[in-house]
Short mmCIF file of C-alpha atoms (C1' of nucleotides) and ligand atoms in Angstrom, two decimals:
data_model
loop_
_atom_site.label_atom_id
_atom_site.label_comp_id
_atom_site.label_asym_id
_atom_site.label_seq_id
_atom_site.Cartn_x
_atom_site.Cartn_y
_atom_site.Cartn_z
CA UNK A 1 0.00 0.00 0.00
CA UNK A 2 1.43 3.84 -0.80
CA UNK A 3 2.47 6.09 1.72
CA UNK A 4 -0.39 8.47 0.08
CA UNK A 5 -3.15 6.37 0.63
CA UNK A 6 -1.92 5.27 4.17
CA UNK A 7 -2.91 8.72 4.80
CA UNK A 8 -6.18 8.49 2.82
CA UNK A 9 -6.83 5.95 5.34
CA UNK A 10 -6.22 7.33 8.00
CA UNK A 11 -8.43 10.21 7.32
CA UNK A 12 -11.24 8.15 6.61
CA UNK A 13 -10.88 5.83 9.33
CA UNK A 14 -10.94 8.62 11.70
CA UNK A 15 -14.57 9.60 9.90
CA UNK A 16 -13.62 12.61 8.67
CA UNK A 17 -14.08 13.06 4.97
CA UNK A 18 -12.00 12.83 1.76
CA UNK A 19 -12.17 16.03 -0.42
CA UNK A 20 -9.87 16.65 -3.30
CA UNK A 21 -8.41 19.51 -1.08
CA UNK A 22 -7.28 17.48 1.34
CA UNK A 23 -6.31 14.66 -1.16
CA UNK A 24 -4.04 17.18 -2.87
CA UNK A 25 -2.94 18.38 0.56
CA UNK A 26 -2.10 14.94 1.51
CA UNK A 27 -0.61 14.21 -1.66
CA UNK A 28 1.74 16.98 -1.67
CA UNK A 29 3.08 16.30 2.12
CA UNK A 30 3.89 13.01 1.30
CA UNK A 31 5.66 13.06 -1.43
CA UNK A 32 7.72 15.68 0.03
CA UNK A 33 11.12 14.71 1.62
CA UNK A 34 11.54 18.25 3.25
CA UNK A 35 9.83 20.89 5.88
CA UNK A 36 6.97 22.66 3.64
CA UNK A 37 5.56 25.93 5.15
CA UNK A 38 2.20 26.60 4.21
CA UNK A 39 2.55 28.76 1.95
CA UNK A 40 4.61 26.33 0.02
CA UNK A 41 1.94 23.91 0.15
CA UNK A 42 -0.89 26.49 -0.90
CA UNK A 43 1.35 27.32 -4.14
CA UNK A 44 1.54 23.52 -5.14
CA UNK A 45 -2.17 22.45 -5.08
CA UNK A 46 -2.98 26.20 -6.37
CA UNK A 47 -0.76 25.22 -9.47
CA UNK A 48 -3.56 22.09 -10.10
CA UNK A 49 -6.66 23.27 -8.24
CA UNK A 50 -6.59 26.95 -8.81
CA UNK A 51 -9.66 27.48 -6.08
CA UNK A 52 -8.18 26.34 -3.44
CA UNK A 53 -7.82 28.95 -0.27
CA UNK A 54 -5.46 29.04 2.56
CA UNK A 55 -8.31 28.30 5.29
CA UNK A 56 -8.47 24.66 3.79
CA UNK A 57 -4.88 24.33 3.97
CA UNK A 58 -4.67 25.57 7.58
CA UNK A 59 -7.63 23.66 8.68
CA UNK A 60 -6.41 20.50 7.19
CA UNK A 61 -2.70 20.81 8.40
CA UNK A 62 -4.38 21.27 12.03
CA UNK A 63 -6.53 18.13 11.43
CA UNK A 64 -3.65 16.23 10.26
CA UNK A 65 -1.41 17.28 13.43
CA UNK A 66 -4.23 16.15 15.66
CA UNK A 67 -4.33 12.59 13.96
CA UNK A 68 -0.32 12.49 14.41
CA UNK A 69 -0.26 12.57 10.95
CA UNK A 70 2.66 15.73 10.33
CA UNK A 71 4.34 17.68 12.63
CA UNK A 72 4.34 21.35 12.53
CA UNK A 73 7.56 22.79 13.36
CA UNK A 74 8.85 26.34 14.53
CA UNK A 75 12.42 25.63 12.71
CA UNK A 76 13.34 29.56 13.54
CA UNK A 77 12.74 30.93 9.87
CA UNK A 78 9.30 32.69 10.75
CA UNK A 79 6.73 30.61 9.51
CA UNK A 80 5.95 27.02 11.04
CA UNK A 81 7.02 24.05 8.66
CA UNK A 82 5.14 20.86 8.38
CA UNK A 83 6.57 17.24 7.68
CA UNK A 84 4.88 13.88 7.36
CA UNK A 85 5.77 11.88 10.86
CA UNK A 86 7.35 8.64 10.46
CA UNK A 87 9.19 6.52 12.42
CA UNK A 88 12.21 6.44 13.50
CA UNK A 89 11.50 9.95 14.35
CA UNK A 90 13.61 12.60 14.22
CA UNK A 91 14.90 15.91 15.39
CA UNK A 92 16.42 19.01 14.49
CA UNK A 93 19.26 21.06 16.41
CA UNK A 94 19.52 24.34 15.02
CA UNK A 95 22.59 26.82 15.58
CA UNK A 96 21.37 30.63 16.34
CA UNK A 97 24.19 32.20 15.09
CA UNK A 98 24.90 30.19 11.76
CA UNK A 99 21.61 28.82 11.41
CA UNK A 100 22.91 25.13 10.54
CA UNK A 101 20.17 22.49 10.76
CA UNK A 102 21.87 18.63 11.84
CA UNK A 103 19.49 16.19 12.10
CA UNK A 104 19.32 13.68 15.14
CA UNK A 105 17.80 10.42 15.76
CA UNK A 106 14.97 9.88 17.94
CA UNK A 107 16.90 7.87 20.36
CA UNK A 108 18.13 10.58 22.06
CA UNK A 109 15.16 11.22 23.94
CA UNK A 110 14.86 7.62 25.45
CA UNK A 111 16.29 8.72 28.46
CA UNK A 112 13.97 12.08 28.71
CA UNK A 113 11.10 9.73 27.94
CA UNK A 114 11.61 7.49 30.18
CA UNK A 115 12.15 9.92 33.19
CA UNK A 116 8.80 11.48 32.16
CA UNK A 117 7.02 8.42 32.44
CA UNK A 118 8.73 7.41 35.77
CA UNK A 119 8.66 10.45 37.72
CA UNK A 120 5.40 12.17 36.37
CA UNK A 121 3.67 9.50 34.47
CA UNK A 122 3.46 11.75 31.61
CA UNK A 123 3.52 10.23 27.79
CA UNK A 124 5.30 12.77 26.06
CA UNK A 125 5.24 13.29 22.59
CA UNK A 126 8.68 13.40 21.52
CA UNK A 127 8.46 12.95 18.01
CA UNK A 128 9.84 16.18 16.51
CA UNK A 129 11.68 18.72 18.73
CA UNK A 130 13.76 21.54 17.76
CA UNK A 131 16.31 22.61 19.81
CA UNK A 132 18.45 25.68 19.57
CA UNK A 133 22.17 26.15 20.56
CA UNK A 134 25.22 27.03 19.30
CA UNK A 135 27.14 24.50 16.62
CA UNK A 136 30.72 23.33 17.44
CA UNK A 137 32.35 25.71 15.23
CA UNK A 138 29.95 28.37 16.21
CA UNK A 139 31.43 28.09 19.69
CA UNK A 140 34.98 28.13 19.18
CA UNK A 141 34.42 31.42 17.26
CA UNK A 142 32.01 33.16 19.74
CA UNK A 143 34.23 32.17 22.83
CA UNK A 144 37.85 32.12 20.67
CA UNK A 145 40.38 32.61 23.79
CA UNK A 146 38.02 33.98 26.46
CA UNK A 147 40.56 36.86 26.88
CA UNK A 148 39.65 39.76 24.37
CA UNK A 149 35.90 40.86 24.32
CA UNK A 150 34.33 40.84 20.63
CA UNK A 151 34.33 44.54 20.00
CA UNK B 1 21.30 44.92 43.78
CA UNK B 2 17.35 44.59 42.80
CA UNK B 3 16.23 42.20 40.09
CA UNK B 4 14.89 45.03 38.03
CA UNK B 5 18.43 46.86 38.11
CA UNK B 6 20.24 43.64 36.79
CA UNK B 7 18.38 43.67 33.85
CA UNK B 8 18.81 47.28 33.24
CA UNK B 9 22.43 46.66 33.77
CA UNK B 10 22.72 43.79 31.18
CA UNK B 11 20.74 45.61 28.57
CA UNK B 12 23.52 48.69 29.18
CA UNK B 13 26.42 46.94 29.25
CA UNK B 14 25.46 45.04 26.17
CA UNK B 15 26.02 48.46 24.66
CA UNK B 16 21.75 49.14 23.91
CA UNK B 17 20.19 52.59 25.35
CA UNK B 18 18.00 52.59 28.20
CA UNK B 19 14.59 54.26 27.31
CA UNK B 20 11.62 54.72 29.17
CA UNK B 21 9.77 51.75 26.95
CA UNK B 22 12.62 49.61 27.64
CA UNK B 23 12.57 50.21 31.25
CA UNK B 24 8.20 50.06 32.02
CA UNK B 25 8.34 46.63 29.71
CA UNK B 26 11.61 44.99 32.30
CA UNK B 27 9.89 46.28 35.06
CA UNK B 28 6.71 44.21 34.16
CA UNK B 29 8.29 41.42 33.02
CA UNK B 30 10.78 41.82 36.17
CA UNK B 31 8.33 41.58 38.69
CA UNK B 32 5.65 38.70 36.86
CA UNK B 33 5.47 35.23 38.24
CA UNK B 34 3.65 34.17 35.48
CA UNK B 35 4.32 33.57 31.75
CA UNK B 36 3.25 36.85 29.91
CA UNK B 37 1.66 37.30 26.66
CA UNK B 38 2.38 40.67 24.65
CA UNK B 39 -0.99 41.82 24.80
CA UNK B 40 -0.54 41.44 28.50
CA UNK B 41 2.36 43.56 28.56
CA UNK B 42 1.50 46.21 26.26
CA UNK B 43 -1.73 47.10 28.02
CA UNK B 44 0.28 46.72 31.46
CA UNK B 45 3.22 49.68 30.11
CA UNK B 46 -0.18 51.79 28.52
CA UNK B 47 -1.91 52.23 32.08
CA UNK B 48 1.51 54.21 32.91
CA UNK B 49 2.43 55.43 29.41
CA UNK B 50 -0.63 55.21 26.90
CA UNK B 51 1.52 56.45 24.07
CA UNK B 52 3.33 53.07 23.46
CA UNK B 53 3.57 51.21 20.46
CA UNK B 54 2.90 47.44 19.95
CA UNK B 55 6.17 47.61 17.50
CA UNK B 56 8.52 48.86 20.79
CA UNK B 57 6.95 45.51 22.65
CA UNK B 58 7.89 43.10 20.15
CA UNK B 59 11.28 44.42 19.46
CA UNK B 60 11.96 44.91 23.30
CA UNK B 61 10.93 41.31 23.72
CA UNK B 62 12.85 40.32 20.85
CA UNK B 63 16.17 41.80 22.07
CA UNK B 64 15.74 40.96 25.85
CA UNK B 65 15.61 37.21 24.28
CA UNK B 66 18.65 37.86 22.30
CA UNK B 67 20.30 38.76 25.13
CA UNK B 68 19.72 36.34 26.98
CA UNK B 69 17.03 37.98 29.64
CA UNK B 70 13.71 36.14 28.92
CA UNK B 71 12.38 32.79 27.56
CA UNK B 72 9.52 33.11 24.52
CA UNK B 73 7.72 30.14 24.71
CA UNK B 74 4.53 28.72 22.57
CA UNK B 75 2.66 26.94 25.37
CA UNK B 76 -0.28 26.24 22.95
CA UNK B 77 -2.77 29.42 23.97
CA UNK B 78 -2.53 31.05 20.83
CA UNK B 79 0.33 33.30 21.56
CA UNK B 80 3.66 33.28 22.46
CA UNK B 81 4.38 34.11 26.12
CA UNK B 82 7.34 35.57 27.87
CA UNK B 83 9.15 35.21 31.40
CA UNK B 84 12.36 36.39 32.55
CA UNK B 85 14.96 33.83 32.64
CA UNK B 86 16.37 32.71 35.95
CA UNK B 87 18.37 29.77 37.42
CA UNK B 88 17.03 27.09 38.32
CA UNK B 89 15.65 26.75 34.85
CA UNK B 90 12.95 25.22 34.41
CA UNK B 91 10.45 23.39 31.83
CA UNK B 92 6.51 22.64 31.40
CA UNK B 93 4.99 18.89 30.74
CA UNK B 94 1.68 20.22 28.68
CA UNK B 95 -1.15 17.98 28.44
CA UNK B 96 -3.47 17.46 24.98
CA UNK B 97 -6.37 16.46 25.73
CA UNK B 98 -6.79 18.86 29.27
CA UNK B 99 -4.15 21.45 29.31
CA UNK B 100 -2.89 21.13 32.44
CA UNK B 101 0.48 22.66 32.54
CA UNK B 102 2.70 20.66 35.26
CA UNK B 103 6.01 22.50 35.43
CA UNK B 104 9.73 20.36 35.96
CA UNK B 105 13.03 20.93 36.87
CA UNK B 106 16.27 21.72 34.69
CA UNK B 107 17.70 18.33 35.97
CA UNK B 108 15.32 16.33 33.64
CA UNK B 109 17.32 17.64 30.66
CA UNK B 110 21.00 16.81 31.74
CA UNK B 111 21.50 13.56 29.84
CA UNK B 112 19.93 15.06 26.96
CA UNK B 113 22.40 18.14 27.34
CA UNK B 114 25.78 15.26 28.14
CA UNK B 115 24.97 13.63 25.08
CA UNK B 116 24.14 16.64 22.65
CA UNK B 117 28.13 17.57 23.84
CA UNK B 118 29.34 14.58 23.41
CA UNK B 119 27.99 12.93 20.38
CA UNK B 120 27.57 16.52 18.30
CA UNK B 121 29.56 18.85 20.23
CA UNK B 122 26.78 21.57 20.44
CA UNK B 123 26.08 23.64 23.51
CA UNK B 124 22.01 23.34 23.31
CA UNK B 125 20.06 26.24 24.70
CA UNK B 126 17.91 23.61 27.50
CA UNK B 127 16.51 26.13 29.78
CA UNK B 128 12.53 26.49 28.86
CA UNK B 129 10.62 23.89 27.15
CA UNK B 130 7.32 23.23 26.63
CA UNK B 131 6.75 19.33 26.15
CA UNK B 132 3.84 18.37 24.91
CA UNK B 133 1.68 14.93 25.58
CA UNK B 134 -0.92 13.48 27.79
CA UNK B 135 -1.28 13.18 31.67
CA UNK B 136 -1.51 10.34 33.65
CA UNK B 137 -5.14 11.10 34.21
CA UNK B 138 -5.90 11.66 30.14
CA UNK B 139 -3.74 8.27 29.82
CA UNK B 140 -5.92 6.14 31.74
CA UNK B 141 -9.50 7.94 30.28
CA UNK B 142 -8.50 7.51 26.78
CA UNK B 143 -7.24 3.96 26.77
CA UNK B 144 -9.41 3.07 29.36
CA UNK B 145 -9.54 -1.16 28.80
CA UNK B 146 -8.10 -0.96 25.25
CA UNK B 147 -10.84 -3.82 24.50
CA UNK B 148 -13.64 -1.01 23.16
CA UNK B 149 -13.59 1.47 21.09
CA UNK B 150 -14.17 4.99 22.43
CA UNK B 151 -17.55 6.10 20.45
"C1'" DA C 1 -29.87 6.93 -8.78
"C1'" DT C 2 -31.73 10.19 -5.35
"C1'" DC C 3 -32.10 12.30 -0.99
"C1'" DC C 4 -30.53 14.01 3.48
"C1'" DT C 5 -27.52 15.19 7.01
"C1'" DT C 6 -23.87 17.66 8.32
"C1'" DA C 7 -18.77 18.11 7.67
"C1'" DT C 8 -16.11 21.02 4.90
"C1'" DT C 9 -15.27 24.84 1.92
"C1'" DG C 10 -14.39 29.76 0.30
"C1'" DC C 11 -14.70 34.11 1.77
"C1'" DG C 12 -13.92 38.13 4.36
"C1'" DA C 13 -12.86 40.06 8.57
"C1'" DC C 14 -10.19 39.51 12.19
"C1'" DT C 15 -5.73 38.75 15.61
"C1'" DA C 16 -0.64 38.07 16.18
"C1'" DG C 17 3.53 39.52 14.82
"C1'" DT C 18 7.05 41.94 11.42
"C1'" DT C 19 9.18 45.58 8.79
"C1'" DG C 20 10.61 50.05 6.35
"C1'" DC C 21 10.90 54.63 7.23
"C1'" DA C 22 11.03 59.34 8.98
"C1'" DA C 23 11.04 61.67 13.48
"C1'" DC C 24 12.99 61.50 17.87
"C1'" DA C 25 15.95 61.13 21.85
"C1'" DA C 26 19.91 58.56 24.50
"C1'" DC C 27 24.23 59.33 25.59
"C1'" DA C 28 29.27 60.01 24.42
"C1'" DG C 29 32.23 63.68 23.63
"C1'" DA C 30 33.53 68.45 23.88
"C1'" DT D 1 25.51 72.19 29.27
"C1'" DC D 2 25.40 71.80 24.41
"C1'" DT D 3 25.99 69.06 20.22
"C1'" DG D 4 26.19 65.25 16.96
"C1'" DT D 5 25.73 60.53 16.03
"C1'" DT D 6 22.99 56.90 15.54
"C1'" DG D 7 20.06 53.57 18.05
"C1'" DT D 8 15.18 53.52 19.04
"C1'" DT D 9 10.44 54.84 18.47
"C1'" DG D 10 5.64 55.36 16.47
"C1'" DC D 11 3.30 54.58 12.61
"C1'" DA D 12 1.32 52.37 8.80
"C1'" DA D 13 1.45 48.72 5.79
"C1'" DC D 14 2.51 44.33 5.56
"C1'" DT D 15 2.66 38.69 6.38
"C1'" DA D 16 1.12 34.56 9.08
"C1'" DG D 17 -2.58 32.42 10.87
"C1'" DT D 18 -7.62 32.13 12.87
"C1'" DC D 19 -12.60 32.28 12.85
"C1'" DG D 20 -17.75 32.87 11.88
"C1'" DC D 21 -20.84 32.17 8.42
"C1'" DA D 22 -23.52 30.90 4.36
"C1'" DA D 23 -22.99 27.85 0.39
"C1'" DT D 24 -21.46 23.41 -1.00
"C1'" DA D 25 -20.72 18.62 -1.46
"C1'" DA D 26 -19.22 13.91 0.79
"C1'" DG D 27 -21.03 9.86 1.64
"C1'" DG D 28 -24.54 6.98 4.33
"C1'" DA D 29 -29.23 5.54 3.71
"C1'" DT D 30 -33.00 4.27 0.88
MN1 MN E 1 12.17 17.21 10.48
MN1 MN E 2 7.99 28.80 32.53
ZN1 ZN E 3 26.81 27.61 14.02
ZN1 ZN E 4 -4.63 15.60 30.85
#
DNA sequence: ATCCTTATTGCGACTAGTTGCAACAACAGA
DNA sequence: TCTGTTGTTGCAACTAGTCGCAATAAGGAT
């Protein structure tokens, strides 16, 4: 079975109905291999389906979230970013003075999750953080001999 | 030395000029023990100075967080809040499906912060999250026996 | 194939937050 | 205390995202 109509699925097994917004929607998410801000996705399905307004793609982005279908993302460049969620998740750490992206791998946050679940009994979703810093390089140039401030 | 006057100090020494604006919005934030949202703040700085701009509140905000000063943080209301940051840090365990807000310590995050170092050698900014996920209450009501189906 | 219920849509008006620009005022220097 | 530089402000126009509402259409039932 695709990856596209897994999501079809999903939608419809949750009751909710299958437009050809949100099939186009859907479509475009999953084929995608990067972060799409909304916009982005509004300019794809507008290029096929020329009706289409940004309420629908809001409202279905939301929907979508709330089935754990995507995660939307504050990556830092103004506007949120969606991506389809799939396992192994994934996360993003993201350097505020050179703005480099690295991706991680979920199991990171086995630890975190764990202690969540011990000590508060909370289920966490820990699917798709990210998490600001500075980058190796980033701090041997902020913080170069410690001796000299930087103007 | 007061709280208020540190952040006056750090805000001068980091070279920026200290205006009235600058000085009502630290005062407010200074003295909250709650998150704040900009709204908040803006109509809190009007009662004493009605002439204020929403602009002068954002880019306050903005450069108090690039300093360093004050955590933004989207705890799911709509809006971002703000709070002045302070040791111990601190985080916020955010429930779905009721919204309670159950907040954590720092300590939670030190693995997470050892292996960030170690595996990717970046220096990750760990001192206000908002983690999303369910409670132990909403955990138990929504997977109640697992052998029906809810509706 | 047709009908009915109601979820979903487009639209327009709204809120949250950002930005360019000209006027203003902090504050360093004299 | 006065002056000049330039960082900061208010403003207005903008972008991102939300919401209420009437029109539409998905899809279950017959
Ligand atoms: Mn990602
Ligand atoms: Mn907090
Ligand atoms: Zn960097
Ligand atoms: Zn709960």
């Amino acid at each position: 079975m695709s990856h596209h109509q897994r999501l079809l699925d999903s939608l419809r097994q949750a009751g909710h109905r299958l437009t050809p917004q949100r099939e186009m929607i859907l479509a475009i998410i999953g084929e995608s291999q990067t972060h799409l801000t909304a916009k982005a996705i509004l300019q794809r399905v507008r290029a096929r389906y020329p009706h289409i307004n940004k309420s629908a793609i809001y409202r279905t982005l939301d929907l979508l979230t709330r089935l754990g279908l995507v995660n939307p993302t504050d990556l830092g460049h103004g506007q949120i970013e969606y991506e389809i969620r799939q396992r192994p998740f994934h996360h993003h750490l993201i350097c505020h003075n050179c703005g480099k992206i690295t991706r991680v791998d979920e199991s990171l946050f086995a630890s975190l999750d764990r202690k969540l679940r011990d000590e508060y009994g909370f289920a966490a979703d820990l699917c798709h953080f990210a998490i600001f810093g500075l980058c190796a390089k980033c701090q041997a140039r902020t913080t170069p001999t410690r001796t000299r401030r930087t103007k």
